[in-house]
Amino acid sequence: MFELNKDYSRENIHQTVGGNKESFLPASRGKIVAACLRPDLNPRAPEYIVCNSGAAARASGFTLSRQIDPVPVFIRQDSDRYRFVGHFVVQESYTTQVDCAPFAQGTGFTSGQISRVIKMTPHK
């Protein structure tokens, strides 16, 4: 499906897995189908995914946090180049401000703007 450490456009990703081309956690049929992460907003990706408190990010984070299926994870390299870094599964999800606060550093968000942090682990 995707080749490790190869770059893909959002259009390539969308054509392969579906979902919204604009969302950082595109969903299809009630499941998150990929994680397309910007390093300036998710500096600890792919191990940790930070969801802000906007309605779309909150909903996507909630959906991903309950998902058992692995998702392909991509890290943005340039305006429309995302590097595939592997398939990951949810290990834990943090929602309290105390638990999320340590992950705000380097994201551009304050701890109060973070609704959820999802700890991911590589899929075996």
Short mmCIF file of C-alpha atoms in Angstrom, two decimals:
data_model
loop_
_atom_site.label_atom_id
_atom_site.label_comp_id
_atom_site.label_asym_id
_atom_site.label_seq_id
_atom_site.Cartn_x
_atom_site.Cartn_y
_atom_site.Cartn_z
CA MET A 1 0.00 0.00 0.00
CA PHE A 2 2.56 2.60 1.18
CA GLU A 3 6.34 2.27 1.10
CA LEU A 4 8.24 3.15 4.30
CA ASN A 5 10.12 6.50 4.13
CA LYS A 6 8.61 7.34 0.74
CA ASP A 7 6.85 10.69 0.21
CA TYR A 8 3.22 10.95 -0.88
CA SER A 9 0.90 13.82 -1.75
CA ARG A 10 -2.39 14.27 0.07
CA GLU A 11 -4.08 13.28 -3.20
CA ASN A 12 -2.09 9.98 -3.25
CA ILE A 13 -3.06 9.29 0.35
CA HIS A 14 -6.70 10.17 -0.30
CA GLN A 15 -6.92 7.96 -3.39
CA THR A 16 -5.52 5.01 -1.43
CA VAL A 17 -7.39 5.27 1.89
CA GLY A 18 -10.17 7.84 1.35
CA GLY A 19 -11.24 10.43 3.87
CA ASN A 20 -11.00 14.21 3.80
CA LYS A 21 -7.89 15.56 2.07
CA GLU A 22 -7.77 18.58 4.42
CA SER A 23 -8.05 16.80 7.79
CA PHE A 24 -4.98 15.75 9.75
CA LEU A 25 -6.93 12.64 10.79
CA PRO A 26 -9.05 11.84 7.72
CA ALA A 27 -11.99 9.52 8.36
CA SER A 28 -14.05 7.24 6.18
CA ARG A 29 -17.05 5.17 7.28
CA GLY A 30 -16.58 6.12 10.92
CA LYS A 31 -12.90 5.16 11.10
CA ILE A 32 -9.70 7.18 10.95
CA VAL A 33 -7.92 6.04 7.78
CA ALA A 34 -4.60 7.93 8.15
CA ALA A 35 -2.72 10.45 10.25
CA CYS A 36 -1.16 13.31 8.25
CA LEU A 37 0.86 15.25 10.79
CA ARG A 38 2.70 18.54 10.67
CA PRO A 39 5.88 18.57 12.77
CA ASP A 40 5.22 22.15 13.90
CA LEU A 41 1.94 21.03 15.52
CA ASN A 42 3.02 17.48 16.41
CA PRO A 43 6.75 17.64 17.21
CA ARG A 44 6.67 14.25 18.97
CA ALA A 45 4.94 12.43 16.11
CA PRO A 46 4.47 9.65 15.32
CA GLU A 47 4.65 8.50 18.95
CA TYR A 48 2.27 11.23 20.17
CA ILE A 49 -0.55 12.94 18.28
CA VAL A 50 -1.81 16.24 19.68
CA CYS A 51 -5.44 17.20 19.00
CA ASN A 52 -6.45 20.81 19.54
CA SER A 53 -9.81 21.83 20.97
CA GLY A 54 -11.48 22.66 17.65
CA ALA A 55 -14.63 20.65 16.93
CA ALA A 56 -13.16 18.66 14.02
CA ALA A 57 -9.91 17.82 15.83
CA ARG A 58 -11.81 16.90 18.99
CA ALA A 59 -14.13 14.54 17.08
CA SER A 60 -11.30 12.95 15.07
CA GLY A 61 -9.20 12.48 18.20
CA PHE A 62 -12.11 10.82 19.98
CA THR A 63 -12.65 8.45 17.04
CA LEU A 64 -8.97 7.54 16.79
CA SER A 65 -8.62 7.04 20.55
CA ARG A 66 -11.21 4.24 20.41
CA GLN A 67 -9.94 2.59 17.25
CA ILE A 68 -8.15 -0.75 17.38
CA ASP A 69 -7.16 -0.91 13.71
CA PRO A 70 -3.72 0.40 12.72
CA VAL A 71 -3.48 3.61 10.71
CA PRO A 72 -0.80 4.68 8.24
CA VAL A 73 1.07 7.69 9.65
CA PHE A 74 2.62 10.42 7.51
CA ILE A 75 4.83 13.33 8.57
CA ARG A 76 4.68 16.49 6.48
CA GLN A 77 7.95 17.30 4.73
CA ASP A 78 6.81 20.21 2.55
CA SER A 79 3.55 21.84 1.44
CA ASP A 80 2.22 18.68 -0.21
CA ARG A 81 4.82 16.02 0.61
CA TYR A 82 4.12 13.61 3.44
CA ARG A 83 6.59 10.89 4.40
CA PHE A 84 5.12 7.52 5.33
CA VAL A 85 6.63 6.45 8.67
CA GLY A 86 4.68 3.25 9.24
CA HIS A 87 1.43 1.83 10.58
CA PHE A 88 0.64 2.67 14.19
CA VAL A 89 -2.01 1.71 16.73
CA VAL A 90 -3.35 3.59 19.70
CA GLN A 91 -1.69 2.67 22.97
CA GLU A 92 -3.17 5.33 25.30
CA SER A 93 -5.20 8.51 25.20
CA TYR A 94 -4.88 11.49 27.54
CA THR A 95 -7.62 14.07 27.95
CA THR A 96 -7.04 15.91 31.21
CA GLN A 97 -5.21 19.22 31.09
CA VAL A 98 -2.66 17.90 33.60
CA ASP A 99 -1.86 14.89 31.38
CA CYS A 100 -1.86 16.90 28.14
CA ALA A 101 0.14 19.92 29.36
CA PRO A 102 3.61 18.33 28.94
CA PHE A 103 2.83 17.77 25.24
CA ALA A 104 1.98 21.43 24.50
CA GLN A 105 5.62 22.48 24.28
CA GLY A 106 6.66 23.10 20.68
CA THR A 107 3.15 22.66 19.26
CA GLY A 108 2.01 26.27 19.01
CA PHE A 109 -0.92 25.38 21.29
CA THR A 110 -1.35 26.27 24.93
CA SER A 111 -2.17 23.40 27.25
CA GLY A 112 -5.74 24.75 27.42
CA GLN A 113 -6.07 24.45 23.63
CA ILE A 114 -5.31 20.72 23.63
CA SER A 115 -8.29 18.39 23.90
CA ARG A 116 -6.45 15.09 23.65
CA VAL A 117 -3.02 13.52 23.24
CA ILE A 118 -2.90 10.05 21.72
CA LYS A 119 0.07 7.81 22.39
CA MET A 120 0.78 5.60 19.37
CA THR A 121 2.92 2.51 19.02
CA PRO A 122 4.21 0.85 15.84
CA HIS A 123 1.97 -1.93 14.54
CA LYS A 124 3.76 -5.26 14.48
#
